[in-house]
Tab-separated table of N, CA and C in Angstrom:
chain	number	residue	atom	x	y	z
A	19	MET	N	108.369	-13.570	-16.793
A	19	MET	CA	107.114	-13.535	-17.158
A	19	MET	C	106.293	-13.784	-15.869
A	20	GLY	N	105.356	-12.829	-15.734
A	20	GLY	CA	104.306	-12.698	-14.624
A	20	GLY	C	103.772	-14.000	-14.111
A	21	ALA	N	104.188	-14.569	-13.083
A	21	ALA	CA	103.509	-15.869	-12.474
A	21	ALA	C	103.524	-17.048	-13.583
A	22	ARG	N	104.428	-16.980	-14.589
A	22	ARG	CA	104.602	-18.178	-15.535
A	22	ARG	C	103.222	-18.448	-16.179
A	23	SER	N	102.385	-17.627	-16.556
A	23	SER	CA	101.170	-18.066	-17.043
A	23	SER	C	101.034	-17.388	-18.549
A	24	ILE	N	100.394	-18.166	-19.327
A	24	ILE	CA	100.090	-17.790	-20.768
A	24	ILE	C	98.636	-17.830	-20.795
A	25	LEU	N	98.033	-16.911	-21.555
A	25	LEU	CA	96.619	-16.806	-21.819
A	25	LEU	C	96.538	-17.224	-23.330
A	26	TYR	N	95.727	-17.907	-23.566
A	26	TYR	CA	95.526	-17.999	-25.066
A	26	TYR	C	94.048	-17.736	-25.326
A	27	LEU	N	93.841	-16.796	-26.427
A	27	LEU	CA	92.597	-16.349	-26.824
A	27	LEU	C	92.282	-16.919	-28.315
A	28	GLY	N	91.303	-17.572	-28.453
A	28	GLY	CA	90.858	-18.173	-29.572
A	28	GLY	C	90.385	-19.361	-29.658
A	29	SER	N	90.057	-20.361	-30.780
A	29	SER	CA	89.311	-21.340	-30.638
A	29	SER	C	90.351	-22.527	-30.225
A	30	ASP	N	89.574	-23.507	-29.383
A	30	ASP	CA	90.362	-24.640	-28.836
A	30	ASP	C	91.209	-25.194	-29.806
A	31	ALA	N	90.530	-25.497	-31.262
A	31	ALA	CA	90.917	-26.408	-32.299
A	31	ALA	C	92.175	-25.862	-32.897
A	32	PHE	N	92.165	-24.356	-32.855
A	32	PHE	CA	93.115	-23.817	-33.615
A	32	PHE	C	94.628	-24.030	-33.314
A	33	ALA	N	94.987	-24.046	-32.059
A	33	ALA	CA	96.348	-23.984	-31.552
A	33	ALA	C	96.602	-25.029	-30.585
A	34	ALA	N	95.457	-26.151	-30.498
A	34	ALA	CA	95.795	-27.333	-29.791
A	34	ALA	C	96.940	-27.817	-29.621
A	35	ASP	N	97.673	-28.342	-30.841
A	35	ASP	CA	98.922	-28.835	-30.967
A	35	ASP	C	100.073	-28.129	-30.499
A	36	TYR	N	100.102	-26.598	-30.755
A	36	TYR	CA	101.024	-25.954	-30.242
A	36	TYR	C	101.069	-25.650	-28.897
A	37	LEU	N	99.960	-25.516	-28.323
A	37	LEU	CA	99.775	-25.408	-26.837
A	37	LEU	C	100.395	-26.607	-26.203
A	38	ALA	N	99.866	-27.914	-26.751
A	38	ALA	CA	100.398	-29.123	-26.113
A	38	ALA	C	101.823	-29.217	-26.098
A	39	ARG	N	102.322	-28.704	-27.001
A	39	ARG	CA	103.890	-28.865	-27.112
A	39	ARG	C	104.417	-27.845	-26.307
A	40	LEU	N	103.942	-26.806	-25.905
A	40	LEU	CA	104.418	-25.888	-24.987
A	40	LEU	C	104.315	-26.474	-23.667
A	41	ARG	N	103.369	-26.968	-23.380
A	41	ARG	CA	103.112	-27.709	-22.048
A	41	ARG	C	103.877	-28.818	-21.915
A	42	ASN	N	104.231	-29.591	-22.802
A	42	ASN	CA	105.070	-30.910	-22.798
A	42	ASN	C	106.526	-30.320	-22.420
A	43	ARG	N	106.968	-29.104	-23.121
A	43	ARG	CA	108.300	-28.668	-23.017
A	43	ARG	C	108.616	-27.933	-21.711
A	44	TYR	N	107.477	-27.039	-21.225
A	44	TYR	CA	107.536	-26.217	-20.006
A	44	TYR	C	106.577	-26.858	-19.170
A	45	PRO	N	106.590	-28.087	-18.470
A	45	PRO	CA	105.629	-28.488	-17.461
A	45	PRO	C	105.270	-27.355	-16.453
A	46	TRP	N	106.022	-26.575	-16.127
A	46	TRP	CA	105.703	-25.548	-14.922
A	46	TRP	C	104.798	-24.493	-15.448
A	47	LEU	N	104.676	-24.398	-16.958
A	47	LEU	CA	103.983	-23.261	-17.332
A	47	LEU	C	102.487	-23.538	-17.391
A	48	ARG	N	101.758	-22.501	-16.723
A	48	ARG	CA	100.448	-22.571	-16.793
A	48	ARG	C	99.700	-21.996	-17.974
A	49	ILE	N	98.714	-22.577	-18.592
A	49	ILE	CA	98.067	-22.060	-19.805
A	49	ILE	C	96.718	-22.052	-19.630
A	50	VAL	N	96.240	-20.856	-19.788
A	50	VAL	CA	94.497	-20.576	-19.615
A	50	VAL	C	94.086	-20.500	-20.946
A	51	ARG	N	93.019	-20.944	-21.332
A	51	ARG	CA	92.467	-21.008	-22.572
A	51	ARG	C	91.113	-20.001	-22.506
A	52	SER	N	90.837	-19.270	-23.418
A	52	SER	CA	89.432	-18.595	-23.473
A	52	SER	C	89.071	-18.282	-25.052
A	53	SER	N	87.940	-18.604	-25.154
A	53	SER	CA	87.489	-18.470	-26.619
A	53	SER	C	86.962	-16.979	-26.709
A	54	ALA	N	86.747	-16.227	-25.919
A	54	ALA	CA	86.590	-14.844	-25.912
A	54	ALA	C	87.764	-13.971	-25.903
A	55	PHE	N	87.765	-13.006	-26.780
A	55	PHE	CA	88.809	-12.020	-26.890
A	55	PHE	C	88.989	-10.943	-25.978
A	56	SER	N	89.005	-11.400	-24.698
A	56	SER	CA	89.267	-10.411	-23.613
A	56	SER	C	89.856	-11.204	-22.455
A	57	ILE	N	90.465	-10.500	-21.610
A	57	ILE	CA	91.219	-11.432	-20.451
A	57	ILE	C	90.199	-11.501	-19.384
A	58	PRO	N	89.943	-12.674	-19.044
A	58	PRO	CA	88.984	-13.023	-17.975
A	58	PRO	C	89.546	-12.447	-16.728
A	59	ALA	N	88.514	-11.995	-15.899
A	59	ALA	CA	88.914	-11.204	-14.827
A	59	ALA	C	90.009	-12.230	-13.883
A	60	GLU	N	89.769	-13.430	-13.676
A	60	GLU	CA	90.486	-14.341	-12.926
A	60	GLU	C	92.056	-14.511	-13.397
A	61	ALA	N	92.249	-14.121	-14.724
A	61	ALA	CA	93.469	-14.171	-15.232
A	61	ALA	C	94.279	-12.809	-15.465
A	62	ARG	N	93.862	-11.735	-15.081
A	62	ARG	CA	94.243	-10.450	-15.232
A	62	ARG	C	95.711	-10.517	-14.403
A	63	GLU	N	95.518	-10.870	-13.087
A	63	GLU	CA	96.979	-10.743	-12.370
A	63	GLU	C	97.898	-11.708	-12.628
A	64	THR	N	97.768	-12.753	-13.364
A	64	THR	CA	98.711	-13.871	-13.405
A	64	THR	C	99.123	-14.063	-14.935
A	65	THR	N	98.479	-13.331	-15.744
A	65	THR	CA	98.787	-13.408	-17.294
A	65	THR	C	100.255	-12.659	-17.421
A	66	GLY	N	101.397	-13.374	-18.022
A	66	GLY	CA	102.355	-12.714	-18.210
A	66	GLY	C	102.584	-12.720	-19.906
A	67	LEU	N	101.906	-13.534	-20.668
A	67	LEU	CA	101.884	-13.403	-22.131
A	67	LEU	C	100.473	-13.738	-22.732
A	68	VAL	N	100.176	-13.065	-23.676
A	68	VAL	CA	98.887	-13.433	-24.477
A	68	VAL	C	99.202	-13.904	-25.738
A	69	LEU	N	98.687	-15.172	-26.243
A	69	LEU	CA	98.482	-15.656	-27.420
A	69	LEU	C	97.464	-15.443	-28.119
A	70	PHE	N	97.207	-15.143	-29.296
A	70	PHE	CA	95.739	-14.956	-29.786
A	70	PHE	C	95.832	-15.529	-31.259
A	71	GLU	N	94.635	-16.051	-31.622
A	71	GLU	CA	94.248	-16.525	-33.078
A	71	GLU	C	94.102	-15.415	-33.936
A	72	ALA	N	95.146	-14.923	-34.612
A	72	ALA	CA	94.921	-13.794	-35.738
A	72	ALA	C	94.089	-13.894	-36.632
A	73	GLY	N	93.733	-14.946	-36.863
A	73	GLY	CA	92.806	-15.225	-38.142
A	73	GLY	C	91.475	-15.747	-37.741
A	74	ALA	N	91.129	-15.361	-36.477
A	74	ALA	CA	89.892	-15.662	-35.882
A	74	ALA	C	88.705	-14.856	-36.539
A	75	PRO	N	87.402	-15.593	-36.762
A	75	PRO	CA	86.411	-14.697	-37.313
A	75	PRO	C	86.012	-13.473	-36.596
A	76	GLU	N	86.264	-13.490	-35.203
A	76	GLU	CA	85.940	-12.200	-34.459
A	76	GLU	C	86.870	-11.179	-34.741
A	77	LEU	N	88.289	-11.341	-35.307
A	77	LEU	CA	89.058	-10.280	-35.656
A	77	LEU	C	89.298	-10.089	-37.144
A	78	ARG	N	88.114	-10.260	-37.898
A	78	ARG	CA	88.280	-10.272	-39.306
A	78	ARG	C	88.382	-9.013	-40.025
A	79	SER	N	87.731	-7.962	-39.415
A	79	SER	CA	87.886	-6.519	-39.889
A	79	SER	C	89.160	-5.749	-39.267
A	80	GLY	N	89.679	-5.047	-40.106
A	80	GLY	CA	90.945	-4.253	-39.421
A	80	GLY	C	90.529	-3.360	-38.292
A	81	ALA	N	89.291	-2.735	-38.185
A	81	ALA	CA	89.002	-2.084	-36.983
A	81	ALA	C	88.814	-3.161	-35.841
A	82	GLU	N	88.242	-4.156	-35.760
A	82	GLU	CA	88.023	-5.252	-34.825
A	82	GLU	C	89.495	-5.730	-34.338
A	83	LEU	N	90.259	-6.028	-35.301
A	83	LEU	CA	91.859	-6.312	-34.936
A	83	LEU	C	92.483	-5.090	-34.250
A	84	GLN	N	92.271	-3.880	-34.629
A	84	GLN	CA	92.926	-2.746	-34.095
A	84	GLN	C	92.360	-2.564	-32.704
A	85	ALA	N	91.066	-2.774	-32.397
A	85	ALA	CA	90.534	-2.548	-31.162
A	85	ALA	C	90.937	-3.659	-30.204
A	86	PHE	N	91.236	-4.693	-30.717
A	86	PHE	CA	91.602	-5.918	-29.923
A	86	PHE	C	93.085	-5.693	-29.438
A	87	VAL	N	93.893	-5.410	-30.460
A	87	VAL	CA	95.457	-5.032	-30.257
A	87	VAL	C	95.494	-3.887	-29.099
A	88	SER	N	94.622	-2.907	-29.290
A	88	SER	CA	94.748	-1.653	-28.257
A	88	SER	C	94.505	-2.187	-26.916
A	89	SER	N	93.278	-3.081	-26.945
A	89	SER	CA	92.829	-3.285	-25.463
A	89	SER	C	93.831	-4.292	-24.944
A	90	MET	N	94.685	-4.690	-25.646
A	90	MET	CA	95.770	-5.652	-24.894
A	90	MET	C	97.184	-4.953	-24.670
A	91	ARG	N	97.211	-3.922	-24.660
A	91	ARG	CA	98.568	-3.080	-24.649
A	91	ARG	C	99.263	-3.347	-23.284
A	92	ALA	N	98.556	-3.597	-22.311
A	92	ALA	CA	99.248	-3.911	-21.035
A	92	ALA	C	100.015	-5.236	-21.095
A	93	TYR	N	99.869	-6.001	-21.963
A	93	TYR	CA	100.569	-7.492	-22.061
A	93	TYR	C	101.185	-7.563	-23.357
A	94	PRO	N	102.410	-8.542	-23.008
A	94	PRO	CA	103.133	-8.843	-24.302
A	94	PRO	C	102.119	-9.660	-25.074
A	95	LEU	N	102.126	-9.384	-26.479
A	95	LEU	CA	101.065	-10.264	-27.312
A	95	LEU	C	101.887	-10.802	-28.465
A	96	VAL	N	101.286	-12.111	-28.675
A	96	VAL	CA	101.873	-12.783	-29.891
A	96	VAL	C	100.649	-13.387	-30.524
A	97	ALA	N	100.789	-13.063	-32.082
A	97	ALA	CA	99.911	-13.384	-32.852
A	97	ALA	C	100.089	-14.826	-33.510
A	98	LEU	N	99.094	-15.723	-33.288
A	98	LEU	CA	99.237	-16.997	-33.905
A	98	LEU	C	98.411	-17.268	-35.151
A	99	THR	N	99.101	-17.614	-36.020
A	99	THR	CA	98.319	-17.743	-37.632
A	99	THR	C	98.671	-18.939	-38.203
A	100	CYS	N	97.980	-19.137	-39.336
A	100	CYS	CA	98.412	-20.312	-40.230
A	100	CYS	C	98.784	-19.504	-41.420
A	101	ARG	N	99.339	-20.454	-42.523
A	101	ARG	CA	99.849	-19.734	-43.621
A	101	ARG	C	98.718	-19.047	-44.362
A	102	ASP	N	97.730	-19.589	-44.406
A	102	ASP	CA	96.517	-18.933	-45.389
A	102	ASP	C	95.979	-17.616	-44.698
A	103	ARG	N	96.374	-17.468	-43.559
A	103	ARG	CA	95.771	-16.160	-42.951
A	103	ARG	C	97.121	-15.492	-42.243
A	104	GLU	N	98.417	-15.704	-42.698
A	104	GLU	CA	99.384	-15.069	-42.055
A	104	GLU	C	99.347	-13.518	-42.262
A	105	HIS	N	98.586	-12.873	-43.162
A	105	HIS	CA	98.451	-11.545	-43.273
A	105	HIS	C	97.856	-10.812	-41.987
A	106	ARG	N	97.003	-11.610	-41.323
A	106	ARG	CA	96.406	-11.217	-40.188
A	106	ARG	C	97.350	-11.240	-39.044
A	107	GLY	N	98.363	-11.850	-38.900
A	107	GLY	CA	99.394	-11.974	-37.989
A	107	GLY	C	100.305	-10.530	-38.250
A	108	ILE	N	100.599	-10.391	-39.583
A	108	ILE	CA	101.516	-9.206	-39.914
A	108	ILE	C	100.639	-8.037	-39.609
A	109	ALA	N	99.356	-8.009	-39.851
A	109	ALA	CA	98.576	-6.792	-39.512
A	109	ALA	C	98.640	-6.480	-38.064
A	110	ALA	N	98.434	-7.508	-37.270
A	110	ALA	CA	98.306	-7.332	-35.960
A	110	ALA	C	99.422	-6.776	-35.230
A	111	VAL	N	100.791	-7.209	-35.774
A	111	VAL	CA	102.150	-6.818	-35.045
A	111	VAL	C	102.534	-5.375	-35.685
A	112	ARG	N	101.771	-4.999	-36.723
A	112	ARG	CA	101.973	-3.657	-37.195
A	112	ARG	C	101.130	-2.452	-36.739
A	113	MET	N	100.133	-2.948	-35.775
A	113	MET	CA	99.106	-1.995	-35.278
A	113	MET	C	99.766	-1.240	-34.028
């Protein structure tokens, strides 16, 4: 993983517990958060993995989700979702 850094895109509240567990398990791991659904310029070089909130309001339409997934092609991408929106995660990995 490039520079051992994960970028999380989504609301802070959505994955806070999950990100805290990652940080506790892998203390050397750098986790960068952004509520915008684009990679901040300062994180482009160090990001090795992108986690994103698949059920976020910004990605509700299929077109928005498809555009987002396409824009992230340069990075390994993991869709995080909750049970009531798991169809968004499934849609993301099928794009």
